[in-house]
Tab-separated table of C-alpha atoms in Angstrom:
chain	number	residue	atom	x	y	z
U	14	UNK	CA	-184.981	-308.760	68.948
U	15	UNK	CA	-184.580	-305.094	69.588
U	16	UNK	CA	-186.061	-304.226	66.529
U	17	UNK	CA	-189.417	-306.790	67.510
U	18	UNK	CA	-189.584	-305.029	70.500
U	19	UNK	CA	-189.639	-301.455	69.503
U	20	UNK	CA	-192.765	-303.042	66.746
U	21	UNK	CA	-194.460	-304.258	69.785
U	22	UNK	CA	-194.303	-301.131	71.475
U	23	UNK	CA	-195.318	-298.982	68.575
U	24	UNK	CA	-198.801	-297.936	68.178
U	25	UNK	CA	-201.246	-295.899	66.136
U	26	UNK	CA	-204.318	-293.062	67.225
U	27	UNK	CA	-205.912	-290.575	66.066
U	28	UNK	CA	-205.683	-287.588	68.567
U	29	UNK	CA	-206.685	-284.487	69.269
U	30	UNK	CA	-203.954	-281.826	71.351
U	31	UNK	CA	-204.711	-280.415	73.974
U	32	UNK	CA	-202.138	-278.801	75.536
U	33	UNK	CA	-198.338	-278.232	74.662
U	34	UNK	CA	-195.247	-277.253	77.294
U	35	UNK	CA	-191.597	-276.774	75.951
U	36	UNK	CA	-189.030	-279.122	76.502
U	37	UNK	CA	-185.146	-278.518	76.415
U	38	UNK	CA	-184.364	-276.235	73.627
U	39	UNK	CA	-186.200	-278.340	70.585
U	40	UNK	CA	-189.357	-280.797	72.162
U	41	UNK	CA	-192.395	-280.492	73.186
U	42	UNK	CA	-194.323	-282.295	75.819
U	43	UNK	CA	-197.731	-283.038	74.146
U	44	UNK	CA	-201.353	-283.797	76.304
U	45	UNK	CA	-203.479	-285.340	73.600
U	46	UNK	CA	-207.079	-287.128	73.834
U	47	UNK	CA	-206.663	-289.942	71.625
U	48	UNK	CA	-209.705	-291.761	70.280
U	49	UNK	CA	-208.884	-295.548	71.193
U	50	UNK	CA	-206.415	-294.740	74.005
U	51	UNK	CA	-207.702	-292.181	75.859
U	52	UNK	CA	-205.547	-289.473	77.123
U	53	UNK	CA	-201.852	-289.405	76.287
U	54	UNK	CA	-199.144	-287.486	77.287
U	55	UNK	CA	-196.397	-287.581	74.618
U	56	UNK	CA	-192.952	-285.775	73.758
U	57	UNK	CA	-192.800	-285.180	69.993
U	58	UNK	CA	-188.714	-284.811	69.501
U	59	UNK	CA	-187.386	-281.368	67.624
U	60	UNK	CA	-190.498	-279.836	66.657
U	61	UNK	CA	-189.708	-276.826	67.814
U	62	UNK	CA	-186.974	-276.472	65.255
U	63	UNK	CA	-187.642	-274.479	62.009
U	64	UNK	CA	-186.551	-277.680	60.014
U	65	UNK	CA	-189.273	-279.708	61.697
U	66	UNK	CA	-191.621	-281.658	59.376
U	67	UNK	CA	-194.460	-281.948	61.267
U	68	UNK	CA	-194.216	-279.178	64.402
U	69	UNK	CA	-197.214	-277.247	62.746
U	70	UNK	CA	-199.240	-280.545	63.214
U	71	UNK	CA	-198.872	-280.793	66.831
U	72	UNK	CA	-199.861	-277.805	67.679
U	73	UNK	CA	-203.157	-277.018	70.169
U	74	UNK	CA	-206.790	-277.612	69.204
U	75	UNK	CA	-205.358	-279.664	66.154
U	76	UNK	CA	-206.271	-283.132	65.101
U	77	UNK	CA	-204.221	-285.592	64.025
U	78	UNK	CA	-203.624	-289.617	62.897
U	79	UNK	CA	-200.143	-290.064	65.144
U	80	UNK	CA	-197.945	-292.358	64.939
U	81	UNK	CA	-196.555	-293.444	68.749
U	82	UNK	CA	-193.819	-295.148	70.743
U	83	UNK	CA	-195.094	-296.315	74.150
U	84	UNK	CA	-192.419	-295.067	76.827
U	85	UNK	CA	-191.883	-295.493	80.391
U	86	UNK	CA	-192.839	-292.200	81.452
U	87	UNK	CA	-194.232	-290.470	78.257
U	88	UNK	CA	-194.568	-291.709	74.985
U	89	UNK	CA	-192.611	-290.576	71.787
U	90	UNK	CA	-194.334	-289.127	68.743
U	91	UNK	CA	-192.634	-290.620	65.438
U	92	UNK	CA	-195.441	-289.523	62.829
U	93	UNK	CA	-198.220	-287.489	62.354
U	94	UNK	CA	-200.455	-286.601	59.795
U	95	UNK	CA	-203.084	-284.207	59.943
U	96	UNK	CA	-206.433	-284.690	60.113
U	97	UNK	CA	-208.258	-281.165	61.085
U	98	UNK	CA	-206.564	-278.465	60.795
U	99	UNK	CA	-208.654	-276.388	63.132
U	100	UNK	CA	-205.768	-274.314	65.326
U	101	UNK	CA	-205.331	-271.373	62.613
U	102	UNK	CA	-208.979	-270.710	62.745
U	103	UNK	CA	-209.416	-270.695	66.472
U	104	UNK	CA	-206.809	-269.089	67.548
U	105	UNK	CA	-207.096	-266.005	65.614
U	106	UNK	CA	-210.162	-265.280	66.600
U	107	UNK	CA	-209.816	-264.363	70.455
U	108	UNK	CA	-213.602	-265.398	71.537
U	109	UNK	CA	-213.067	-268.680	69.691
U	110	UNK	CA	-209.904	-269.162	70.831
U	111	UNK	CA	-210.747	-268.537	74.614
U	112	UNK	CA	-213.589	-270.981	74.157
U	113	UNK	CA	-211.272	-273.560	72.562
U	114	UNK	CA	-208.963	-273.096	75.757
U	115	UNK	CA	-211.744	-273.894	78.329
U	116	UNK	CA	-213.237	-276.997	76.037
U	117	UNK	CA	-209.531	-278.249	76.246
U	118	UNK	CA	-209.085	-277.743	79.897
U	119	UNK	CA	-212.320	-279.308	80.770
U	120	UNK	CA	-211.141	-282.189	78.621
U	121	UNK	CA	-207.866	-283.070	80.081
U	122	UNK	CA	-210.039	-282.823	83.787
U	123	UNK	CA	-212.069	-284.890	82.385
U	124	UNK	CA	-210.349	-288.063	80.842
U	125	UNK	CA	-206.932	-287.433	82.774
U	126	UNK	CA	-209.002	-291.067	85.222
U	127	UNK	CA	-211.739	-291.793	82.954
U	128	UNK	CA	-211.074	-293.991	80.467
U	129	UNK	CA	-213.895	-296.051	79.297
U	130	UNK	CA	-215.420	-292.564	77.947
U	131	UNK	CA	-213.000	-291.756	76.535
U	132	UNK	CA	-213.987	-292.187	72.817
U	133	UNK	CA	-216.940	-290.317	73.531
U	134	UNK	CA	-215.322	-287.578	75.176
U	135	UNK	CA	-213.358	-287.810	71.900
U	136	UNK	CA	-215.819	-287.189	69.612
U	137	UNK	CA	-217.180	-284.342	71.601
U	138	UNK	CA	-213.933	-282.311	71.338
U	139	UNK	CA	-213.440	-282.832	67.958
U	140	UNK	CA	-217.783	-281.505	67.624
U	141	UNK	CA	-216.850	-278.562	68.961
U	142	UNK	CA	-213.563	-277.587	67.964
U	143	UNK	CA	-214.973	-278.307	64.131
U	144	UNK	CA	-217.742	-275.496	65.114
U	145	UNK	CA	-215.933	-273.110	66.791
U	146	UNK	CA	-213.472	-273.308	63.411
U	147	UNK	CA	-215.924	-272.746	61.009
U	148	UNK	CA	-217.935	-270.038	63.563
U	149	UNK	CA	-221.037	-272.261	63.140
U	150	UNK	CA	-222.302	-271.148	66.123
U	151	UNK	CA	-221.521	-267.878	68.924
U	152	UNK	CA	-218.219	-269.583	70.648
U	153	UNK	CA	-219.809	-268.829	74.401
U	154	UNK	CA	-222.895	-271.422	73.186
U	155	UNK	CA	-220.695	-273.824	71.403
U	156	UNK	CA	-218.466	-273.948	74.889
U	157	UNK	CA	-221.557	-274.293	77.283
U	158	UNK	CA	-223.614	-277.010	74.958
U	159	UNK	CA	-219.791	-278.598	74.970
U	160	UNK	CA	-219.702	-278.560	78.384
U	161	UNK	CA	-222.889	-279.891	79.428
U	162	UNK	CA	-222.552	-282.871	76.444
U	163	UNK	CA	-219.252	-283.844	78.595
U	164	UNK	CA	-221.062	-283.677	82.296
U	165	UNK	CA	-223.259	-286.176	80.849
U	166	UNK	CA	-220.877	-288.438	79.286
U	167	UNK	CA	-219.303	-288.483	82.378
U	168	UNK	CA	-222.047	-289.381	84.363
U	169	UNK	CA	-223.057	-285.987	85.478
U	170	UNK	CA	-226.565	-285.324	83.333
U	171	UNK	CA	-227.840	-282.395	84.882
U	172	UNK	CA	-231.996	-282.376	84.441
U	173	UNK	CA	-234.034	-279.283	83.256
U	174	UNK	CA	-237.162	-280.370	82.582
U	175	UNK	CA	-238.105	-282.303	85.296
U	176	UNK	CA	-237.305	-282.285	89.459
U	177	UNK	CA	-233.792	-283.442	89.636
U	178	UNK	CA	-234.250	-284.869	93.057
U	179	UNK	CA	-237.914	-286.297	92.596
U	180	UNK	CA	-238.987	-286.436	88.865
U	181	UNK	CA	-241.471	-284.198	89.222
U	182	UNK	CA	-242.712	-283.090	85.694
U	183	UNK	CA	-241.468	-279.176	84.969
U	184	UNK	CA	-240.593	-276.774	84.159
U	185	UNK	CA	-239.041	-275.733	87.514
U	186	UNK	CA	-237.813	-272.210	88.473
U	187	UNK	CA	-235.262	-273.311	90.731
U	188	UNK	CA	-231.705	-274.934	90.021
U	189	UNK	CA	-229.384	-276.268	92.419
U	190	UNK	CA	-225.914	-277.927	91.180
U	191	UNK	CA	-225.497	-280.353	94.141
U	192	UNK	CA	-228.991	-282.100	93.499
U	193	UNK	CA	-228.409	-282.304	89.318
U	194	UNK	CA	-230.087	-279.385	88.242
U	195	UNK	CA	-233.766	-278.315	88.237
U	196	UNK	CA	-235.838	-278.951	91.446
U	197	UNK	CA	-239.428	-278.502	92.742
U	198	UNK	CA	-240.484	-276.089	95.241
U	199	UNK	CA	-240.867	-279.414	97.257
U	200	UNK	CA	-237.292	-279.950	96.929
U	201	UNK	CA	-235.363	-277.160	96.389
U	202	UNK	CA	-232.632	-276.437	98.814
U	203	UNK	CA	-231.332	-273.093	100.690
U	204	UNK	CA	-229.619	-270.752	98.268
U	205	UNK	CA	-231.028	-272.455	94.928
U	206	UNK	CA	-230.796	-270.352	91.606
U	207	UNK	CA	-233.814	-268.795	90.536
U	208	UNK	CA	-233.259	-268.977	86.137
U	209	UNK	CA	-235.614	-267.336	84.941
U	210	UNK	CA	-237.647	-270.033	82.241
U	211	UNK	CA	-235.617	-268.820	78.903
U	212	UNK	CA	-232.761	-269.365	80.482
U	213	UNK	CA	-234.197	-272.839	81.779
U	214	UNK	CA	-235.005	-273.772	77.884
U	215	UNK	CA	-231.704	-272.640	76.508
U	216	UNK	CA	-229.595	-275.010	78.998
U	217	UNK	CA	-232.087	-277.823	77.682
U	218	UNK	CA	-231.274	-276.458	74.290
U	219	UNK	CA	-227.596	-276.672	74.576
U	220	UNK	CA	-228.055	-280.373	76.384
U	221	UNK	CA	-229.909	-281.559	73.320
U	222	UNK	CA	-228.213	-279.634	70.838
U	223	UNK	CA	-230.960	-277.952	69.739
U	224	UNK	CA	-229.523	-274.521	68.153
U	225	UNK	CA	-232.575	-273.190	66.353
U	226	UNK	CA	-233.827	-272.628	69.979
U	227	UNK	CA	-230.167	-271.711	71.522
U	228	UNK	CA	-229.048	-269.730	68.596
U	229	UNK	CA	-232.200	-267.225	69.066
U	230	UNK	CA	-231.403	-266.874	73.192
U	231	UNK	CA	-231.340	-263.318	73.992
U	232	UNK	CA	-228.514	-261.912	75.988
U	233	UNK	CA	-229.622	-262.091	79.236
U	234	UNK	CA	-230.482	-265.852	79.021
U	235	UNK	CA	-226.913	-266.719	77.888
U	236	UNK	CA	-225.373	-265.173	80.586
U	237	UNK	CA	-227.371	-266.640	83.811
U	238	UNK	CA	-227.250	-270.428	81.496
U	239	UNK	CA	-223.502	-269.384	81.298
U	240	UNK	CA	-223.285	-268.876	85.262
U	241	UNK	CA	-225.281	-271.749	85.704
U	242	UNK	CA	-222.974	-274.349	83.944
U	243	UNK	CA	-220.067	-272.909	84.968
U	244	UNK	CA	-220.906	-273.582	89.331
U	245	UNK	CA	-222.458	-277.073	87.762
U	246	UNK	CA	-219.050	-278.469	86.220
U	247	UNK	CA	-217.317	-276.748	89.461
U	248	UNK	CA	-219.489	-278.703	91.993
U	249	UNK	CA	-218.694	-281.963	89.667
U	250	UNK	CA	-214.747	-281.309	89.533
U	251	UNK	CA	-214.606	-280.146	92.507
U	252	UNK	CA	-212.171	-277.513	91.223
U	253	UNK	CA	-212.578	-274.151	88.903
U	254	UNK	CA	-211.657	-273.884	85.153
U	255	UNK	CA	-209.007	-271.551	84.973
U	256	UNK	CA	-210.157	-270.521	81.624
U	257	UNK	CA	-213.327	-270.369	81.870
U	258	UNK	CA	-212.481	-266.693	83.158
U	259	UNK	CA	-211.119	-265.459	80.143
U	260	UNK	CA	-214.328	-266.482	78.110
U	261	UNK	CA	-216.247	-263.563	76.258
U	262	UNK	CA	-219.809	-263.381	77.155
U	263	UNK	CA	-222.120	-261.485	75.287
């Protein structure tokens, strides 16, 4: 019977770690994003130790097909196998890695009550760690286009081609973060942002994932887009990215 029972609580996900904190001498506490259980928080016994067999697979920004043991409190990590390999290649790379840190913050905000997007929100990790790994893009525009994608899965679309408020056909050259995102003169609010229009068509470029467009963005643009995401996921989470300050712009 004991043996049934520890089947029936035994389960396997594909997941994606977030975040790691020591426990006792040899554990780890894991936060992982899973892909059919949304997000997990896990202890993963002795990988600390130098004999572990699988510590270098649970490490952050790595993806992996797991192996768990549901638990009253946390679950247990008994296997894992890896499945992208992407934590050596972010986190020597300081701008990547810094980017990585914010995508994974804004993650665990994200999913830590939402679970029926989870899968989505998945898949949209996974999307950008893969590019910041292989530098397929400049980190800062990975991690905004990333940000924006996970606003919208959670509900959040922000709007910059039309009035965000109205529908009013654009382009706009006001944005205001409590009304979605682009507005009319008709309906733009005290204190709106005044983008100028290249930065307007690189946030639509990083929404779409269009990075011919986002990829030629001068400097200037990326910095007021970068501004301009970063008091639009504030306003939605109603708190600030701590690592969002430690994030290289250009």
């Amino acid at each position: 019977m004991a043996g049934k029972s520890f089947a029936s609580r035994t389960y396997r996900d594909e997941g994606v770690i977030l975040r790691t904190h020591k426990l006792g001498e040899a554990d780890r506490i894991l936060v992982l994003l899973t892909r059919s259980h949304g997000q997990v928080r896990a202890v993963a016994k002795g990988v600390r130790r130098t004999s572990s067999k699988f510590g270098a697979r649970l490490e952050p920004f790595m993806v992996a097909d797991l192996q768990l043991h549901s638990g009253r409190n946390l679950d247990i990590v008994t296997q894992a196998t890896t499945l992208g390999a992407y934590g050596h290649g972010i986190v020597s790379d300081y701008a990547r890695y810094t980017a990585a840190a914010a995508i994974a913050e804004t993650a665990e905000r994200l999913t830590d009550v939402d679970g029926e997007s989870a899968n989505a929100h998945y898949h949209l990790v996974i999307g950008a760690l893969a590019a910041l790994n292989r530098g397929a893009h400049a980190p800062e525009l990975i991690l905004d286009s990333y940000l924006l994608r996970a606003l919208a899965t959670a509900g959040w679309a922000p709007s910059f081609t039309i009035c965000a408020r109205c529908s009013a056909p654009g382009p706009h050259s006001a944005f205001s973060a409590a009304l979605g995102g682009a507005v009319c003169s008709a309906c733009r609010p005290p204190g709106s942002a005044s983008p100028s229009p290249q930065t307007m068509i690189l946030l639509a470029a990083l929404l779409s994932g269009d990075w011919a467009t986002a990829d030629a963005a001068e400097g200037q643009a990326r910095r007021e887009s970068a501004g301009l995401v970063g008091s639009y996921l504030q306003w939605h989470l109603e708190r600030v990215v701590k690592s969002l300050q430690h994030v290289e712009r250009v």
